[in-house]
Coordinates of C-alpha atoms and ligand atoms in Angstrom, one line a residue:
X17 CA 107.6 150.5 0.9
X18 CA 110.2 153.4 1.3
X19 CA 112.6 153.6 4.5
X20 CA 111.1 157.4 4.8
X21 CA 108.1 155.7 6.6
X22 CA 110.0 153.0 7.9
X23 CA 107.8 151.1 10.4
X24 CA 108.5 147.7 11.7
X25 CA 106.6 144.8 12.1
X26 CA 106.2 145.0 15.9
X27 CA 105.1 148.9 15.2
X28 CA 102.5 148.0 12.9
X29 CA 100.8 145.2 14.7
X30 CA 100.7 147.6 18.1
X31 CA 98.6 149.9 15.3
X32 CA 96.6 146.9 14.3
X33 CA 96.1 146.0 17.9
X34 CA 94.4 149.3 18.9
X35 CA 91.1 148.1 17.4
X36 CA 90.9 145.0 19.6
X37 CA 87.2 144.2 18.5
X38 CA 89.0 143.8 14.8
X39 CA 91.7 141.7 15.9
X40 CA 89.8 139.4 17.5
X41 CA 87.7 138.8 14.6
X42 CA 90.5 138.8 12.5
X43 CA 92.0 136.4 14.1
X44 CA 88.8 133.9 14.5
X45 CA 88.0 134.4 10.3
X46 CA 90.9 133.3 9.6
X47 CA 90.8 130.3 12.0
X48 CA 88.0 129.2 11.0
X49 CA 89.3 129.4 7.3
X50 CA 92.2 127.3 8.6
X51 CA 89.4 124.6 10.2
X52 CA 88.0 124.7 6.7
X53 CA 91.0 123.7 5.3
X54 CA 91.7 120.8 7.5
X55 CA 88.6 119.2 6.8
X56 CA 88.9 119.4 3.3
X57 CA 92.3 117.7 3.9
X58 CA 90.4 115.0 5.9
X59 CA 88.1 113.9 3.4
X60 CA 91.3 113.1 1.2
X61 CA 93.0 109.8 2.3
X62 CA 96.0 110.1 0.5
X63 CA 96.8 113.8 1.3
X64 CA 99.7 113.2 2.9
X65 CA 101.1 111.4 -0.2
X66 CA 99.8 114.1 -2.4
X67 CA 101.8 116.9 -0.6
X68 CA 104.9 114.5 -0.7
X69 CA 104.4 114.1 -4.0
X70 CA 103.9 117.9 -4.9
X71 CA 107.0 118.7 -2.4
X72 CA 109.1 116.2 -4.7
X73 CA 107.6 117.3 -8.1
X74 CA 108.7 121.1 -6.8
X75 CA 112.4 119.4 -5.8
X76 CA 112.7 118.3 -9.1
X77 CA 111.7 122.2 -10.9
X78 CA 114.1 123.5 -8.5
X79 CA 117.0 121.5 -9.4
X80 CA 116.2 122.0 -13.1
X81 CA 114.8 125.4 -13.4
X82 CA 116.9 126.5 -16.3
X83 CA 115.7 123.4 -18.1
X84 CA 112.1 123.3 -17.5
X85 CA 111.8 127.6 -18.8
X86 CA 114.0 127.2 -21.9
X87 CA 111.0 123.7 -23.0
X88 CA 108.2 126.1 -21.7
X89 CA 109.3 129.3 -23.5
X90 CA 109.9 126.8 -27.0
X91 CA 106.2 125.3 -26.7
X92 CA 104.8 128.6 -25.7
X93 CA 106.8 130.4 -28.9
X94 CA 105.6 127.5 -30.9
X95 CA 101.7 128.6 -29.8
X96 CA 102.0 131.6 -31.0
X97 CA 102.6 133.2 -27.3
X98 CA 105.0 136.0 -26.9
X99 CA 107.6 135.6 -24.5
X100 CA 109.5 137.9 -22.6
X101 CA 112.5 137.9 -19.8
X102 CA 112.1 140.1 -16.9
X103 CA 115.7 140.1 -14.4
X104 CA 113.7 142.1 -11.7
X105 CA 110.4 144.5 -11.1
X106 CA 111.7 147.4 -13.2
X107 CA 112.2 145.5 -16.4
X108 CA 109.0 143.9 -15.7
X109 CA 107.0 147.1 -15.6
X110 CA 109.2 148.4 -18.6
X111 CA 108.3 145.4 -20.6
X112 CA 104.2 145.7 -19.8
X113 CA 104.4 149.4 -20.4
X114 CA 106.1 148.9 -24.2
X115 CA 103.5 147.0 -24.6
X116 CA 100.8 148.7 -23.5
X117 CA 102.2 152.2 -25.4
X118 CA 102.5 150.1 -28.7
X119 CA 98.8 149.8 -28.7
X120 CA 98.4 153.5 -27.2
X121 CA 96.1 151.8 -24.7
X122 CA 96.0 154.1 -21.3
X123 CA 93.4 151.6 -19.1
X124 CA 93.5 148.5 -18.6
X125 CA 91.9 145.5 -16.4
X126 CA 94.1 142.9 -14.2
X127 CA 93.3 139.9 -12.1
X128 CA 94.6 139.2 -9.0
X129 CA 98.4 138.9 -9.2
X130 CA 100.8 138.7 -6.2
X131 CA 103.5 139.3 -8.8
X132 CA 102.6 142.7 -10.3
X133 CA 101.9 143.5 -6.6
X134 CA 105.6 142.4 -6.1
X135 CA 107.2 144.6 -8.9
X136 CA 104.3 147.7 -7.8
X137 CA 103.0 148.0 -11.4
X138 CA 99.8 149.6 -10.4
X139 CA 101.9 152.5 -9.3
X140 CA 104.7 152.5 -12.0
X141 CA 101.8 152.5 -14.5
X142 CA 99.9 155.6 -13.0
X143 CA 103.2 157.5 -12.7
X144 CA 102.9 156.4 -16.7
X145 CA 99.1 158.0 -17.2
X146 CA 97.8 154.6 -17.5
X147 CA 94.8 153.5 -15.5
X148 CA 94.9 149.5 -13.9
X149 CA 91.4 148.2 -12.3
X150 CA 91.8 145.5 -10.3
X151 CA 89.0 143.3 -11.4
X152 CA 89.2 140.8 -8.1
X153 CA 86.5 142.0 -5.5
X154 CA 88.5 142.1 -3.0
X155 CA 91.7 143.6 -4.1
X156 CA 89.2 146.2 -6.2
X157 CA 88.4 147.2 -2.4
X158 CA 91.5 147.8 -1.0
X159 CA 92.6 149.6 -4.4
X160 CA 89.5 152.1 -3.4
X161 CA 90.7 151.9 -0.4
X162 CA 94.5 153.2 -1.6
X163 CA 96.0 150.4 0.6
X164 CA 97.6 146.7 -0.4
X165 CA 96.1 143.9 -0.2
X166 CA 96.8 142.4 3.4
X167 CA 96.4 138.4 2.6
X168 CA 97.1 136.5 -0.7
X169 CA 94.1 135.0 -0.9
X170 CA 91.8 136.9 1.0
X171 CA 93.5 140.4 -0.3
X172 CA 90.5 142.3 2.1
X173 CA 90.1 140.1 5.1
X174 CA 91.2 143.3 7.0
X175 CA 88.1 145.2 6.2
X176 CA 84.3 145.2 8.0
X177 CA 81.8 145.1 5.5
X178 CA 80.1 148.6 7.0
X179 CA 83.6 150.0 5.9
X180 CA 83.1 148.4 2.4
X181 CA 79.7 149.7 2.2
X182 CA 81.1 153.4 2.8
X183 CA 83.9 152.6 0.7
X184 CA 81.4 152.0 -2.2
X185 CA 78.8 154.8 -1.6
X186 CA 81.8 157.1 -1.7
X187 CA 83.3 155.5 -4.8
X188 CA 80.5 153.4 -6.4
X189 CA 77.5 155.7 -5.4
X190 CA 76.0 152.7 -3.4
X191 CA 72.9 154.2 -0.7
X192 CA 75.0 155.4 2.1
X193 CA 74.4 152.6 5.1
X194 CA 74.3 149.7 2.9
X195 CA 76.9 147.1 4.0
X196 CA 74.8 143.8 3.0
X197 CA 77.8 141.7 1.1
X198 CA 75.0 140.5 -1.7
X199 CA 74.0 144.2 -2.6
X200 CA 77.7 145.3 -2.8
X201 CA 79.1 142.4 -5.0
X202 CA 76.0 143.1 -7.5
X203 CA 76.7 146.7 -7.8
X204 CA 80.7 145.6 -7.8
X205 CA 79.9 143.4 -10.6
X206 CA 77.6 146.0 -13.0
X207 CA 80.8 148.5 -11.9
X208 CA 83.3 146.0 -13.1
X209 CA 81.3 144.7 -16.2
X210 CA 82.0 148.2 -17.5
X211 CA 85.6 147.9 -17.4
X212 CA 85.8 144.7 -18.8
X213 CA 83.6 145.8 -21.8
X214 CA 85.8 148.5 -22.4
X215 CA 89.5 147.6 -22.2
X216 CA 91.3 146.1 -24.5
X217 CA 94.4 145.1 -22.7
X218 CA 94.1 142.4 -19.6
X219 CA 96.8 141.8 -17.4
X220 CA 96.4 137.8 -15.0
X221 CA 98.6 136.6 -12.7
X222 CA 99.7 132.4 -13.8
X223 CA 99.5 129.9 -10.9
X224 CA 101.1 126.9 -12.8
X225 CA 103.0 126.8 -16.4
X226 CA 103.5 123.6 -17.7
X227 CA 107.0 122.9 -19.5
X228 CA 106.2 120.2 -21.7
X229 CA 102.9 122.5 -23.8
X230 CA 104.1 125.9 -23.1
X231 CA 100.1 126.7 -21.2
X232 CA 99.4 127.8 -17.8
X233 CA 96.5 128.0 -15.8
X234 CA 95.0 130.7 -13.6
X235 CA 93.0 129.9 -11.0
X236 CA 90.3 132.2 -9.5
X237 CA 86.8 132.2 -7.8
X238 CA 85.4 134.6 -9.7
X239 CA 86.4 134.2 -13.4
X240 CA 87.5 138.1 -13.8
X241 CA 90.5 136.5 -15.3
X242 CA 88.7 135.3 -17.7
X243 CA 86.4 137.9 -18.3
X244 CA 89.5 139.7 -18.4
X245 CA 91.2 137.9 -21.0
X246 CA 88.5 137.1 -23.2
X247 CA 87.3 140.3 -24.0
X248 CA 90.9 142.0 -24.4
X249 CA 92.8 142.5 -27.3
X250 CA 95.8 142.3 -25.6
X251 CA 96.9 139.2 -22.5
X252 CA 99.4 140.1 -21.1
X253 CA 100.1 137.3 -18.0
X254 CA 102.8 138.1 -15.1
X255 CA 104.8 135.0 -14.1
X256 CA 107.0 134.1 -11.4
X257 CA 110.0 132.0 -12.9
X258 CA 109.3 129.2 -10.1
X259 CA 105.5 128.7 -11.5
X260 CA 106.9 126.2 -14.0
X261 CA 105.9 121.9 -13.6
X262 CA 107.0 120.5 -15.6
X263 CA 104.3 117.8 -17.1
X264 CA 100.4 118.9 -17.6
X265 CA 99.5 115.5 -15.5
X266 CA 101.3 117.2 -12.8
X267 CA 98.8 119.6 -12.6
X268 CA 96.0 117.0 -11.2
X269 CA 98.4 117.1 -7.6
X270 CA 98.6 120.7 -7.5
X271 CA 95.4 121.8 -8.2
X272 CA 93.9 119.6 -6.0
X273 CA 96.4 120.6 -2.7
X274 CA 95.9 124.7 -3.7
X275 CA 92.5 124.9 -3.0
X276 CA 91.7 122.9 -0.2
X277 CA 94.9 124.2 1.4
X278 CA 93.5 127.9 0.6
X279 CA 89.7 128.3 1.4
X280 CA 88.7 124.5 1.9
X281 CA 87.7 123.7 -1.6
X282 CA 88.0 120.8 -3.7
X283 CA 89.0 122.9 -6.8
X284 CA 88.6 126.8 -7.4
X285 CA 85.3 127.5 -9.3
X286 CA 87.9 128.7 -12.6
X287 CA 91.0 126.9 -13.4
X288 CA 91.5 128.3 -16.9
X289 CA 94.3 126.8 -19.0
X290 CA 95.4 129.4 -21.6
X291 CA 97.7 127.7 -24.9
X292 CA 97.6 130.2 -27.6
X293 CA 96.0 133.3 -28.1
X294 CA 92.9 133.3 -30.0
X295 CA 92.9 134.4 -33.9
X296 CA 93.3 138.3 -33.6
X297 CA 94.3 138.2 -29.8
X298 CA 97.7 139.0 -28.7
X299 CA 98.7 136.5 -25.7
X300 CA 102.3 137.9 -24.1
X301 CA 104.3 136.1 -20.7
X302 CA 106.4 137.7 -18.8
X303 CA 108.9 135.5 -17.0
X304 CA 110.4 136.8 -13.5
X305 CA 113.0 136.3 -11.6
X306 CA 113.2 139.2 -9.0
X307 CA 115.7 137.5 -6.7
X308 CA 114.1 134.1 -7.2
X309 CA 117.8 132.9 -8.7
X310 CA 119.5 134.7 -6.2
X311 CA 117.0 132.5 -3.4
X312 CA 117.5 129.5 -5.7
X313 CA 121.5 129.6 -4.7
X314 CA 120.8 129.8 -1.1
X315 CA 121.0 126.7 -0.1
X316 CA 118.8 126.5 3.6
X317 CA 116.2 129.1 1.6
X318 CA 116.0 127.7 -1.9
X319 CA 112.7 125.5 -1.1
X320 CA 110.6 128.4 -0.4
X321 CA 110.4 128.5 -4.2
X322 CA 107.8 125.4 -3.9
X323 CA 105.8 128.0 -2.6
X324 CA 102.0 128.3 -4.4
X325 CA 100.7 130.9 -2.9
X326 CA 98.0 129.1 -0.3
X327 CA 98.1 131.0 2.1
X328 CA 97.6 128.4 4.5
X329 CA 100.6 129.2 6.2
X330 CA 99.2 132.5 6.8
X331 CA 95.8 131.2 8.1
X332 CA 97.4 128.8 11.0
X333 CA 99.3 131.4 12.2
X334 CA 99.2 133.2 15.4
X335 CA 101.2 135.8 14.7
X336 CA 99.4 136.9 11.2
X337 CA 96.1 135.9 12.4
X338 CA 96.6 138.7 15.4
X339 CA 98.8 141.5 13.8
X340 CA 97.1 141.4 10.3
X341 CA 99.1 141.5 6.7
X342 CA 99.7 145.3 6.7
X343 CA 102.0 144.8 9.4
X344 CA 104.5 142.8 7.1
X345 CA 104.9 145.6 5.2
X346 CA 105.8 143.5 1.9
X347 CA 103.7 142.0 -0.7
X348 CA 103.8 138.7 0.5
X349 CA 102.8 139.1 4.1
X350 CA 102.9 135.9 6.9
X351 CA 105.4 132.9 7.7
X352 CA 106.4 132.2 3.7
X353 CA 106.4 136.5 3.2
X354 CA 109.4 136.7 5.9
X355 CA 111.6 134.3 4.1
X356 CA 111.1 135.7 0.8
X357 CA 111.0 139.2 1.8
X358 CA 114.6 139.0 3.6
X359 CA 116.4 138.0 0.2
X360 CA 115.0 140.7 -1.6
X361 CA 115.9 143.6 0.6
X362 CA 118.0 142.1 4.1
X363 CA 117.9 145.6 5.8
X364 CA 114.4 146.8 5.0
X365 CA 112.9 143.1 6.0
X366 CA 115.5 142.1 8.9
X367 CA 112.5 141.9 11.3
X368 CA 110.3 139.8 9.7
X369 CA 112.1 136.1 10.4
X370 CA 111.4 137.6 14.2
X371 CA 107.5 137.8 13.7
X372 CA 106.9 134.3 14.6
X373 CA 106.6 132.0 17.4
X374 CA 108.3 129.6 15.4
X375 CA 105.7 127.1 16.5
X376 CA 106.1 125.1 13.4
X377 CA 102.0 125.1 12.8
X378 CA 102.8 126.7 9.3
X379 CA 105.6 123.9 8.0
X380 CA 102.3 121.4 9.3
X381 CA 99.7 122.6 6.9
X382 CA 101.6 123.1 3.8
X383 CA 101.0 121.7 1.0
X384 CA 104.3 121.5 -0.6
X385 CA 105.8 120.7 2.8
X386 CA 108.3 124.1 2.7
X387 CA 110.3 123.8 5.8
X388 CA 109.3 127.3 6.8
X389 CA 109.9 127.7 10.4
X390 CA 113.5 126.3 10.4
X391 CA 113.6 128.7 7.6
X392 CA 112.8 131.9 9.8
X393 CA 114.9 130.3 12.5
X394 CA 117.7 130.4 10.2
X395 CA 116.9 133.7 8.8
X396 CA 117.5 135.0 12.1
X397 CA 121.3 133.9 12.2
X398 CA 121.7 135.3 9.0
X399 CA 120.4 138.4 9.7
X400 CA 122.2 137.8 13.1
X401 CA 125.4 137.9 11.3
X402 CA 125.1 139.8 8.4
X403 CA 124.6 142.9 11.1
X404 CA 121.3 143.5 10.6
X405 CA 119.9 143.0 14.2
X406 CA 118.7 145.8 16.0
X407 CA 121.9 147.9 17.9
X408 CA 119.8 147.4 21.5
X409 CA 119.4 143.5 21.2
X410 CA 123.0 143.8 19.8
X411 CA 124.1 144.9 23.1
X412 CA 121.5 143.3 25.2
X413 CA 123.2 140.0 23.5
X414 CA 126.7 141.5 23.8
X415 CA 125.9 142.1 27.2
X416 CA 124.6 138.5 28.4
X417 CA 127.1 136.2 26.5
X418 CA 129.5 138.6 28.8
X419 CA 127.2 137.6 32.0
X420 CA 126.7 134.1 31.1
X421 CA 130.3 133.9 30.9
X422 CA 131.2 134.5 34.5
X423 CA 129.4 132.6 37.4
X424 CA 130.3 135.2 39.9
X425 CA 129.3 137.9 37.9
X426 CA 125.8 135.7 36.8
X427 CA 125.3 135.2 41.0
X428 CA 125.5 138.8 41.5
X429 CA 123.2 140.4 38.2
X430 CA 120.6 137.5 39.2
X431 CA 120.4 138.9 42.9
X432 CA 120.5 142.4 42.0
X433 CA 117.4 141.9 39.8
X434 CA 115.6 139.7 42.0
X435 CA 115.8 142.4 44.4
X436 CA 115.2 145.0 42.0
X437 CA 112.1 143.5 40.9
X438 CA 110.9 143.0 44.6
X439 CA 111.8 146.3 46.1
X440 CA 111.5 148.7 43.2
X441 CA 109.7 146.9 40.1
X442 CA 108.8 150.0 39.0
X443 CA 112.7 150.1 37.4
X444 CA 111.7 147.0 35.4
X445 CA 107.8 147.5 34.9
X446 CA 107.7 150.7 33.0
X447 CA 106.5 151.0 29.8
X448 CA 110.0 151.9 28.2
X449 CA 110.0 147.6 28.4
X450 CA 108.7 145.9 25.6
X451 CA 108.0 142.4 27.2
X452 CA 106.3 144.5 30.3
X453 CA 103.3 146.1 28.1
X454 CA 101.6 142.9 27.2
X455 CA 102.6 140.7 29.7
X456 CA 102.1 139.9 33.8
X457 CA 105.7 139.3 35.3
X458 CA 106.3 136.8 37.0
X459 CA 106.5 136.6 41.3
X460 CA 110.2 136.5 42.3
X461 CA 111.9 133.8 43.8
X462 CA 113.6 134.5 47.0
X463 CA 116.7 132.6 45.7
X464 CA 118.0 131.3 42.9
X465 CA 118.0 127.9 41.4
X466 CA 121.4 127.1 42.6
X467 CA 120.9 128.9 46.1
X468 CA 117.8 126.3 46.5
X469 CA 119.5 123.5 45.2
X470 CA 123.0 123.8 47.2
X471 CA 120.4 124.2 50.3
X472 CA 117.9 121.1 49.4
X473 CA 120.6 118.9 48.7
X474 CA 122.5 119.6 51.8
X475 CA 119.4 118.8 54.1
X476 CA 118.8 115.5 51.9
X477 CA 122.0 114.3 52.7
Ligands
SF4_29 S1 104.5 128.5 2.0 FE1 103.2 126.7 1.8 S2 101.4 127.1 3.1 FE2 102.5 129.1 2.8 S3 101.5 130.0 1.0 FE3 103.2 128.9 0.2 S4 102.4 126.8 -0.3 FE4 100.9 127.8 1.0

């Protein structure tokens, strides 16, 4: 996202909440995603142990990340797996295009992968002349859609199905009208089997590498990864630094928490480990960091690299579930999205630590128990101090500490806006103020707490 079109959160959920039919929906899918979820945690007595366990396993990557890459890069060289080193989102494109141009490929298939999304290779690589299907159903709609996806998991939850049916007819030739989901994932998949026939290189995102056999494992639904990377020449898989564990027994606590924490499964249908590549295949990694060392030395921010990409943080929320992912305006939208988003860019993401209630739901259902309100809350005095607030709640906070400071001058400011709000509320209740277009105010008291205190405790004397 550029500053050019520079809209913040608060803008683009006022957009989002024009359609108020949508929002409601929106906000009850996701719910009931997040119900789906807790039941599947239910059935699981020792859930509770398992996240504490995952949380600890995660402590332990953190505090010897270096470690844990330099084993997985030596088992994964010893498999036969090229690795690369990527500092940040342009050497990460560069390194997929070399390889890419070397076998003068100019299409190619990916699975879902919040990385590449990250580092906006879909777009570098068009600027290149090189064609990327997105092979996941949903984010295949929202790329014929030109937009993002709006949820990790759920890249399309966003969209009716009647505007995926017109989406297709337009793009897929599907009979205009048709939005029954069964129809349109049948002619998705004959329109997909195509590309996967045909490309030789497959890009797929990793959700865990394990240190100590130099694999990983991707997770989907829908086994396009697979597809993907079976039938390509070329596997190229976009990695995260932080995705490391380090044992392959560790992956038994983490795959069971991702799932159920995501849609409510026990496991995703695929959870394909890949090891080597097969005989003729090329199998490359590219490891990331992208400001994940930089988080890693923050000390109050350094856990949201636990993070694997649930998305049930973004399913309990109030504020998601009712302003919708585009209005995060980063890859990684909701609760975890507005702690990672603020190291990577302080100024373009200084609003997104203030998009939450900081209820504390999302720190509840996480499976690697990330701290993650605290975390916004702290964000916010960061942000605070680093200058990056707004200049009119600058000087609205200027302006109270000075207030607050002096009784006398509190007394009078709380009776001139008692009256004001009696006698002329229009001068308050206009819709230059924020807090006045979505909410009643409240009746006025006639006096203030310490006028009706000094008075009640002189008559109970
Ligand atoms: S922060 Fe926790 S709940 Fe949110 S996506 Fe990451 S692992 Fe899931």
């Amino acid at each position: 996202m550029t500053n050019t079109a520079y809209q913040s959160h608060a803008e683009r959920a006022t957009i989002f909440n024009e359609d108020e039919a949508r929002v409601n929906w929106h906000d009850e899918t996701l719910w009931w995603v997040r119900q789906k979820r807790d039941r599947a945690a239910h059935l699981i007595p020792e859930w509770e142990s398992l996240r504490e366990l995952a949380s600890g396993i995660k402590d332990n990557v953190l505090s010897n990340l270096h470690d844990y890459l330099v084993s997985f890069e030596e088992q994964a060289i010893q498999n036969g797996v090229q690795v690369h080193w990527a500092a940040d989102a342009a050497e990460h494109n560069a390194i997929v295009l070399s390889i890419v141009k070397r076998h003068g490929v100019n299409r190619m298939v990916k699975s879902k992968s919040m990385l590449t999304e990250e580092c906006h290779l879909n777009a570098f690589l068009s600027e290149q002349g090189i064609e990327v299907i997105d092979t996941d159903l949903g984010e295949r709609i929202v790329q014929l859609a030109e937009e993002p996806p709006s949820h990790i998991v759920l890249p399309c939850i966003h969209k009716k199905k009647e505007e995926i049916g017109d989406l297709f007819h337009e793009h897929l030739g599907t009979p205009a009208g048709n939005a029954d989901p069964q129809f349109l994932t049948a002619a998705a998949r004959l329109h997909l089997r195509e590309k996967f026939l045909t490309r030789r290189v497959a890009i797929t995102g990793v959700n865990f590498a394990v240190a100590e056999t130099g694999e990983f494992v991707v997770c989907t639904n829908e086994g396009n990864a697979d597809m993907g990377a079976h039938l390509a020449d070329v596997h190229i898989a976009c990695m995260g630094m932080e995705k490391i564990i380090p044992q392959r027994r560790h992956l038994g606590v983490f795959l069971r928490l991702l799932t159920r924490s995501a849609t409510g499964q026990p496991i995703t249908t695929y959870s394909s480990h890949f090891r080597k590549p097969r005989p003729g295949q090329e199998l490359h990694i590219i490891l990331v960091d992208n400001g994940r060392s930089r988080q890693l030395g923050r000390p109050d921010f350094r856990n949201s690299l636990k993070c694997i990409r649930c998305a049930a943080c973004f399913n309990t929320c109030p504020v998601y579930r009712r302003s919708g992912g585009h209005s995060y305006h980063t890859a990684i939208a909701g609760p975890i999205g507005s702690i990672l988003a603020p190291n990577l860019d302080m100024k373009e993401y200084a609003d997104l630590p203030f998009a939450s209630t900081l209820c504390g739901s999302c720190s509840n259902v996480c499976p690697v128990k990330i701290d993650i309100h605290d975390q916004l809350y702290k964000w916010r005095q960061v942000l605070v101090q680093e200058g990056h607030a707004p200049l009119v709640k600058k000087v609205a906070m200027a302006g109270m500490a000075f207030t607050l400071s002096l009784p006398s001058l509190y007394k009078i400011a709380g009776k001139a806006a008692r009256w004001t709000l009696s006698h002329a509320p229009f001068a308050v209740n206009n819709k230059l103020n924020p807090w006045y277009k979505n909410r009643e105010m409240p009746q006025v008291p006639a006096s203030s707490f310490g006028e009706w205190y000094a008075k009640n405790r002189t008559k109970n004397k």
